[in-house]
Amino acid sequence: DDKIVVFAAASLKGPLDDAAAAFKAAKGGDIAISYAGSSALAKQIEGGAPADLFISADLDWMDHVEKAGQVKDGTRSNWLGNTLVLVAPADSALTLKIADGVDLAGAVGDGKLAMADVKAVPAGKYGKASLEKLGAWAAIEPKVAQAENVRAALALVASGEAPLGIVYQTDATAEPKVKVVDTFPEDSHKPIIYPIAQLTGSTAPLAADFLAYLKSPEATVLFEKAGFKILK
Amino acid sequence: MLSFTPEELVAIHLSLKIALVATAASLPFGLLVAWALARRDFWGKTLLNGIVHLPLILPPVVTGYLLLLVMGRKGPVGSILDQWFGIVFAFRWTGAALAAGIMGFPLLVRAIRLSIELVDRRLEQAAVTLGAPPIWVFITVTLPLALPGIIAGIILSFGKALGEFGATITFVSNIPGETQTIPTAIYTYTNVPGGDTAAMRLVVISIVISMAALVLSELLARRVSAKVIGDER
Amino acid sequence: MLSFTPEELVAIHLSLKIALVATAASLPFGLLVAWALARRDFWGKTLLNGIVHLPLILPPVVTGYLLLLVMGRKGPVGSILDQWFGIVFAFRWTGAALAAGIMGFPLLVRAIRLSIELVDRRLEQAAVTLGAPPIWVFITVTLPLALPGIIAGIILSFGKALGEFGATITFVSNIPGETQTIPTAIYTYTNVPGGDTAAMRLVVISIVISMAALVLSELLARRVSAKVIGDER
Amino acid sequence: MSVEISLRHKMGALDIAADFISASGITALFGRSGSGKTTLVNMVAGLTRPDSGVIKIGNRVLFDSARGINLPPHHRRVGYVFQEARLFPHLTVKQNLDYGAFFNKARDQRQFDHIVSLLGIGHLLERRPLHLSGGEKQRIAIGRALLSDPEVLLMDEPLASLDEDRKGEILPYLERLRDEAEMPILYVTHAVPEIARLASSVVLIADGKSIASGTAAEILGRLDLLPFTAQDESGAGALIDATIARHDIDDQLTILASPLGELRIPALGAAIGTHLRVQIKARDVMLSLARPVDISALNIVSCRIADLREDESGMVNIGLDREGATLLARITPKSARDLALKPGKPVYAVIKSVAFDRRMIGTWN
Amino acid sequence: MSVEISLRHKMGALDIAADFISASGITALFGRSGSGKTTLVNMVAGLTRPDSGVIKIGNRVLFDSARGINLPPHHRRVGYVFQEARLFPHLTVKQNLDYGAFFNKARDQRQFDHIVSLLGIGHLLERRPLHLSGGEKQRIAIGRALLSDPEVLLMDEPLASLDEDRKGEILPYLERLRDEAEMPILYVTHAVPEIARLASSVVLIADGKSIASGTAAEILGRLDLLPFTAQDESGAGALIDATIARHDIDDQLTILASPLGELRIPALGAAIGTHLRVQIKARDVMLSLARPVDISALNIVSCRIADLREDESGMVNIGLDREGATLLARITPKSARDLALKPGKPVYAVIKSVAFDRRMIGTWN
Ligand SMILES: Nc1ncnc2c1ncn2[C@@H]1O[C@H](COP(=O)(O)OP(=O)(O)OP(=O)(O)O)[C@@H](O)[C@H]1O
Ligand SMILES: Nc1ncnc2c1ncn2[C@@H]1O[C@H](COP(=O)(O)OP(=O)(O)OP(=O)(O)O)[C@@H](O)[C@H]1O
Ligand code: MOO
Ligand SMILES: [Mg+2]
Ligand SMILES: [Mg+2]
C-alpha cells in the first residue's frame, strides 16, 4: 500500500493539507491525513492503526505512543512550536498586560475565561501552567469555562459569549472576530511543541520522504505563515 | 470503587439534574409536536418534521455551535431571553439541560408520534360522540393509550441526556459544579494519558444509573401496557 | 455552492454508504432483539435491554473507544474475526458502519419494539388458529402491522448513522476516502481557521440529504399506515 | 323532536341517497348487510362527512352543505352505541360509563344506579373492558351512550350480541326512553321482532338508498314490502294497537281491547289502560269458514278478506280487514283453494293466545 | 370424529367446569352472556390454558394436564371463527382467505371459489377489511376459517351480525359441512332456531358449568329445561325427524313421513327420501278435542297427553305422545281447563303448514 497515512492533531489542518498537496504535485503518491484529537489518534495507533506518520499536539501523547513501541527509532523530532495568547472579542475595549499577579478574574468580571480543557487538551494544560506560574490561577479557576478543544474556546470568545480566552497564536491569527490582548511569556509554561515521528507499522515507501519534505524550507513557509514556529 | 470523589459526586448529581430537567421540560413540547405530526396536516409540516430531526442528524458539536450562536448571550434568541426574562443559558446547567433536551427531542417525538399514530381512532371517535372536545379526547383517550410510546420516548430522551456530550460541551463548556456532567468528566479523563481507570469508574457509574432508570421504566411500562394493551401473559 | 469538491464528494458518498449499510445490517438484529424484548420472557432480558441502550447512554467517544478495544485489530473479537474470517473493521469504512449501526441500535430497537408491543395480539391468535407457526405469524402478521414502527426505527437509525461522529472518529479515525464521513469532515473543517464556511456547506449538505430521506420515509409511512391503520383522512 | 335527513354520498361502489323524516320515537333503519346503515348513522354522528344534504334534529341543524354548516361531533349531542362496543380499554367500566357525564351539567347518581342495575353491569364496575364477554361489553356501551345525556340516540345493532333474556330486560328500558325522554332514536337492526316491538317508524335501506319509510304498522302491513319485512324467521305480521281492558287472574289471561275486538293473551304485568302494540304474525293466523269449537285457540276474529297475494315461495299472503283494521295471514295455496278464499269473503281468523309472545308486545304511550 | 372435553378452570369470579362428549356433527354451546362460552372455546383452540382437564378430538389429545400434553394452537387444526371477526387489516380479503391455506397441502381453487360464492364475498376480494360492513367482515372470517382445512370448527356466534337472508344462505352450507366433512363443529349461540336447525347435540352452559348435554331433540324436548331453551322469542319446540315422502306440485306442498304421521309443509326443493329435522314450536300447536273441519290448517295429528307443566309465566306446556314420538304444545291455562286436559286424554294437535318455516327445517343425513 503506497498511500501515506498521516495521523495529525486537528489544529494542523490548514498548512498540512497545503503541504501534502504540494508534495503530491512534486513527488506523486497519495496522502490521506486523519485529523483528530491527539489522544484519540495516540490510542488508535496503540490499537494498530495503519498510520505512517504521527504528529501530536503535545509531547505526552507522543511519549505514550513511543512507550507502546510504535515509534520508528530515530524518526521522532520536535517539529513545530506555538505561542499562547490571550484574546478578546474584536470589539472589546479591554487592555491587559500579562505579568505576575495579573488580575484576570477582575478583567472577566462576571463573565468566563474560555480555555481548552485544562486537563485534557494541550492548550488548556499550557494555559493553566502559565496562570499558575503567574499566580493568577487560584483567582480565575472558578471562572474558567473549559471547552472541548481550543477551537471551541476560540468560538466562545468570537461569539462574544466569553470576554476573554486563552488560545494559540495560530488560532487567533485566522479569526477576525477576536483580537490578541497579549501574549503569554514563553517561560511561563513548558514549551509548546508538536512532535513528529514515523511509526513502526509504516509501510508506505514515500512516508520518510514526506516527513523530510515537511521539514524542508518549502513546507516550512506554509507553517510559518499560519503562525507556527519552526523548531530546530 | 465504592466511595466517590467529591468531583464525581458533583458530576453525578448534575448529570441527573440535567437529564431530569431536560426530559421533563421537553416532554410537553414533545407531546405537542408529536401530536401535530401524527394527526394534523398543516403548511410547513415537512419543515417542522425536518427541524425536529436535525439534532439527530447533525454532529452534536454542530448543534452545540448553533445553540451557541442562537441561544448564547449575544445570540438573537439568547439576548432577548436574557434582557426580557433574565433567562441565561450560557455556561449554566440550564444550558446543558437545553442542549440535552434538544439532542433527545427527535427521539422523544418519534416514539410518541409512533404510538399516537397507532392509537385506534375509533376510540377517539367514540369519545367525541360522548361530547368530549378534541383536546379533552387527546388528554383522556389518545395520551393514555399512547403511554407505552411516551414512556419509551422519555427513556430514550433521558438516556440521551445522560450520555450527551458534544453539544453540551460546545454550548456551555465544562465548568465543574456548573456544567460538568458525567460524559464531560469522562472526556477529560480519556484525554489524559493514564486517565482510563478514572474514566472507566465514571462509565460504570453511568451504566448503573441508566440501568436503574431502565428497570424502573420497564416496570412502569409493564403496568401501563397491562392496562392499555392488556398483557395476557 | 452547487459544485462539490472531490473531498466533499468522497465524504458524501462514504457517509451514505456507511449509513445505508449500517441501517440495513442492523435491521435484522434489531427486529430479533425488539421481538425478544417485546414478546419473550427470558433470563437476562434486563441485561440485554441494558446492553442495547448502552450506546445511547455512554458518551459516543467511550463507545468508540470500547469498540477500538474490542473490535480493533488487536482486540479480542477483532483479532479473531481478522484471523478466522478475514473480516477487519478497524480503520475501514466497515468499521465506521459498525460504529454507526451500534450507535443507532437503541433507537432502532425501541421504535420496533414499541410498535410490536402495540400490535393487536388477537390478530396473532387468529393467525395461529389458522395453522401458522409462531415464526410465520411474526413475519406475516406482527411485522407488517409493526411496519410504522420499523420505518420510524429505520429513519432514526439512518439519521443517527448520518450524524454519528464521536464513536466513529474514535474507533476508525478520520481517514479521507476510507473513514471520513460528513460529520468527521465537518469536525476537521471547524479546526481550520476560517474553515467555518466549508463546514457550513457540509452541514447544509447533510441537512438536504436527511430531509430527502425524511420526505421519502414519510411518504412510505403514509402508504403503509393507510394500509395498516387505515388513515381515514 | 324529529330527525330530518336528506343526504347524498358516494363511497366506493355505493351511492348513498337517504331521505326521511322521523318524528320522535324510534326510527328503525332496516336493511341487509352492507346496505349502508352504519355509514348513514356515522354521517348523523358527524364521523363521516356527506357529500351533500341536510341533517336536522328538531330545530338544530347538524349539517347543511348548502349553508356550509357542519357541526363537529362533540357538539351534536348524539349518543352513539357502535356496532362494535368501542370501550376505552384503559378505563374501568365505571370510568367508561362516566366518560360522557363529565360534559353534562351534573352527574346524576340516581340515573347512573338505575341504568347500571337495568343493564346488569353492577358487578363489573371496577373491571377493565379487555376480558369482558361480548355481551357485557355491549351493555356497557349502551350505558355509556345513555349516560352522556344525548339529544338523539344512535344505536347500531345494539342487541345483536345479547342473549334473549338480556334483550328482554333491555327492550322495556328502550321503550321507556322512547316514550318518556322524547329522545329520537335511530336504531339499526335486521331483526324484525325488534322493529315490531320498538319502532315508531321504519326506513327500509337497500343498496344505500332509503326505498321506503313510514310508520312501523304501515311498513310491516304492506304486502309489497313482504320480501323485505318477512325475511326474518318469524316472518311478517301486522301491528295492532290495543289497550289492556282487564286481567283475568284465575285464567292467567289479560284481555285487550283492540280494533279486532277482544284479544286474550297470556297475563301481562301492566296496568289496565296501558297502551300496547302487538305484532300478530301472519304464520300464526289460521283461517276457518265456520267458528271452530272445542279448540285451544281463544281468539277468534270474524273478518273479511281484503287482498290475496302469492309470494315467491308459493305461499299465499292474505290481507284481512275487520272494520278498517288490518290483519295478515299466510296459508298454503291448497288451503286457499279448498276454502275457496277470495276478496270479500267472510272468514274467522283463529289465533292462539300463546302466539302473543311477550317479546312481541311493546308498551306504547 | 368426536370431541371430548373435561375441563376445570378458575378465571376471575367464574369457575369453569365443563364436561361433555360430542359425537361428530354440530355441538351447540348454549348459554347466556357471560356464562363462559367464549372462554371454553378459547381453551379448545389453545388460546387459554385450562387449569386442568382433557381435550380430545377423535384420538388426538390436544390437552391433558395429567399427562402434561398441551398442543400449541397451530398444531391443533382448529378453524376458529371469532366473536369479533379479527381480520388481518394489512391483507386484502383474498389474502385473508388464503392465509390458512398456505399451511395445507394444496390450495384448492374450486373449494375457494365455492366458498367465496356461497358467502357472497366475490366482489370484496380485492378490498381491505377496514371499511367493510360488520356482516361482510363476519362472512370473510367464516370463509377464512373454512379454507384453513381444519379438523374441528369453532364458531363463536358466527351469524349474530348477519341478516336473515344471509343466514338462510349460510345455514345450508353449515349443514353440508356437518354431514359431509364429518368435521365436528363447536357452535356457540344463543339463538334457539340455529340450534334447532343445526345442532346434533347441545351443551347448556350456565355460570361456567355445563349443566346439561344431550342430543338436540332430547334437550329441546325436556320440559324441565324450558326455562333455558324457551327463552328465544319463538320459544321451545320439539324436534321431529322426518323424510320427504312425496311432493304435491299443484298445491305447492311437500308431504313428510314422520312419527307423527304425514305432515304437509310448504314445498321444499329437496329430493324424495331426503332426511329432515323439523322443529315444531310449542306455540304453533293448537289442541282440539274434536277433529276440526273447514279450517286452513292441513296438519291434524291425533295423540295423547303425556305430561302437563305450568311455567313461570303461567302458561301450560304440554308434552304430547303419539306412539312414542314427542310433540310439545303451549296453551293458556284457561284452554287447558276448558278442554279438561289431563295426562292420558286423547287430543288432536292442529298445526298450520306455514308454521313449518323453511328456516326451521334442517336437512339431515
Ligand atoms: N370508506 C369506505 N370506502 C369504500 N367502501 C366503503 C367504505 N365504508 C364502507 N364501505 C362499503 O359500503 C357498504 C356499506 O357499509 P356499512 O358499514 O354502512 O353497511 P351496513 O349496512 O352497516 O352493514 P352491516 O349490517 O353488515 O353492518 C359496505 O359494502 C362497505 O364495504
Ligand atoms: N381473563 C379474565 N379474567 C377475569 N374474568 C374474565 C376473563 N376473561 C373472561 N372473564 C369473565 O368470564 C365471563 C365469561 O366470559 P366469556 O367471554 O367466556 O362469556 P360468553 O359466554 O362468551 O359471553 P357472550 O355471550 O356475552 O360472548 C365473563 O363474565 C367475563 O367477564
Ligand atoms: O292454514 Mo294452512 O296450515 O296454511 O293450510
Ligand atoms: Mg353496520
Ligand atoms: Mg362470547
mmCIF file of C-alpha atoms and ligand atoms in Angstrom, chain B residues 232, chain D residues 123-124 127-139 161-163, chain E residues 9-14 16 31-42 48 83 156-157 188-190 205 208, ligand 2:
data_model
loop_
_atom_site.group_PDB
_atom_site.id
_atom_site.type_symbol
_atom_site.label_atom_id
_atom_site.label_comp_id
_atom_site.label_asym_id
_atom_site.label_seq_id
_atom_site.Cartn_x
_atom_site.Cartn_y
_atom_site.Cartn_z
ATOM 1 C CA GLU B 232 -52.263 -11.632 28.673
ATOM 2 C CA HIS D 123 -70.633 -6.302 39.356
ATOM 3 C CA LEU D 124 -68.397 -5.181 36.505
ATOM 4 C CA ARG D 127 -63.182 -4.208 35.856
ATOM 5 C CA ARG D 128 -61.433 -3.172 32.700
ATOM 6 C CA PRO D 129 -63.074 -3.977 29.369
ATOM 7 C CA LEU D 130 -60.397 -6.301 27.991
ATOM 8 C CA HIS D 131 -61.629 -9.611 29.313
ATOM 9 C CA LEU D 132 -65.318 -8.869 29.348
ATOM 10 C CA SER D 133 -67.577 -11.075 27.293
ATOM 11 C CA GLY D 134 -69.107 -9.785 24.076
ATOM 12 C CA GLY D 135 -72.485 -9.169 25.660
ATOM 13 C CA GLU D 136 -71.056 -7.471 28.720
ATOM 14 C CA LYS D 137 -69.156 -5.052 26.518
ATOM 15 C CA GLN D 138 -72.211 -4.158 24.531
ATOM 16 C CA ARG D 139 -74.289 -3.480 27.620
ATOM 17 C CA SER D 161 -74.696 -9.829 20.738
ATOM 18 C CA LEU D 162 -77.121 -10.121 23.638
ATOM 19 C CA ASP D 163 -78.988 -13.227 24.688
ATOM 20 C CA HIS E 9 -60.526 -23.519 35.147
ATOM 21 C CA LYS E 10 -60.722 -20.621 37.529
ATOM 22 C CA MET E 11 -60.931 -17.217 35.950
ATOM 23 C CA GLY E 12 -61.800 -14.121 37.915
ATOM 24 C CA ALA E 13 -65.126 -14.721 39.596
ATOM 25 C CA LEU E 14 -66.020 -17.555 37.252
ATOM 26 C CA ILE E 16 -65.355 -23.141 34.667
ATOM 27 C CA GLY E 31 -75.855 -20.128 27.433
ATOM 28 C CA ARG E 32 -76.388 -16.538 28.347
ATOM 29 C CA SER E 33 -73.993 -13.661 28.035
ATOM 30 C CA GLY E 34 -71.002 -14.042 30.300
ATOM 31 C CA SER E 35 -71.602 -17.706 31.019
ATOM 32 C CA GLY E 36 -68.171 -18.669 29.742
ATOM 33 C CA LYS E 37 -68.826 -19.922 26.210
ATOM 34 C CA THR E 38 -66.056 -17.961 24.562
ATOM 35 C CA THR E 39 -63.639 -18.928 27.297
ATOM 36 C CA LEU E 40 -64.415 -22.588 26.714
ATOM 37 C CA VAL E 41 -63.871 -22.294 23.002
ATOM 38 C CA ASN E 42 -60.596 -20.457 23.581
ATOM 39 C CA THR E 48 -56.334 -20.104 27.033
ATOM 40 C CA GLN E 83 -66.930 -13.480 18.001
ATOM 41 C CA ASP E 156 -68.452 -18.191 18.273
ATOM 42 C CA GLU E 157 -71.816 -16.665 17.442
ATOM 43 C CA VAL E 188 -71.626 -21.011 20.294
ATOM 44 C CA THR E 189 -75.000 -19.390 20.018
ATOM 45 C CA HIS E 190 -77.874 -18.008 21.948
ATOM 46 C CA ILE E 205 -73.763 -23.645 29.865
ATOM 47 C CA GLY E 208 -69.259 -21.609 33.588
HETATM 48 N N1 LIG F 2 -59.125 -13.095 31.806
HETATM 49 C C1 LIG F 2 -60.242 -12.933 32.527
HETATM 50 N N2 LIG F 2 -60.188 -12.565 33.833
HETATM 51 C C2 LIG F 2 -61.307 -12.408 34.564
HETATM 52 N N3 LIG F 2 -62.562 -12.609 34.079
HETATM 53 C C3 LIG F 2 -62.688 -12.971 32.798
HETATM 54 C C4 LIG F 2 -61.538 -13.151 31.956
HETATM 55 N N4 LIG F 2 -61.976 -13.487 30.725
HETATM 56 C C5 LIG F 2 -63.332 -13.536 30.809
HETATM 57 N N5 LIG F 2 -63.767 -13.227 32.051
HETATM 58 C C6 LIG F 2 -65.155 -13.200 32.523
HETATM 59 O O1 LIG F 2 -65.668 -14.506 32.401
HETATM 60 C C7 LIG F 2 -67.025 -14.475 31.989
HETATM 61 C C8 LIG F 2 -67.203 -15.349 30.757
HETATM 62 O O2 LIG F 2 -66.699 -14.689 29.615
HETATM 63 P P1 LIG F 2 -66.938 -15.250 28.164
HETATM 64 O O3 LIG F 2 -66.353 -14.283 27.216
HETATM 65 O O4 LIG F 2 -66.455 -16.647 28.090
HETATM 66 O O5 LIG F 2 -68.550 -15.223 28.084
HETATM 67 P P2 LIG F 2 -69.523 -15.668 26.910
HETATM 68 O O6 LIG F 2 -70.327 -16.792 27.421
HETATM 69 O O7 LIG F 2 -68.754 -15.876 25.665
HETATM 70 O O8 LIG F 2 -70.473 -14.382 26.783
HETATM 71 P P3 LIG F 2 -71.092 -13.651 25.456
HETATM 72 O O9 LIG F 2 -72.246 -14.464 25.005
HETATM 73 O O10 LIG F 2 -71.544 -12.337 26.015
HETATM 74 O O11 LIG F 2 -70.000 -13.543 24.473
HETATM 75 C C9 LIG F 2 -67.375 -13.039 31.785
HETATM 76 O O12 LIG F 2 -68.077 -12.570 32.904
HETATM 77 C C10 LIG F 2 -66.048 -12.343 31.654
HETATM 78 O O13 LIG F 2 -66.127 -11.034 32.150
#
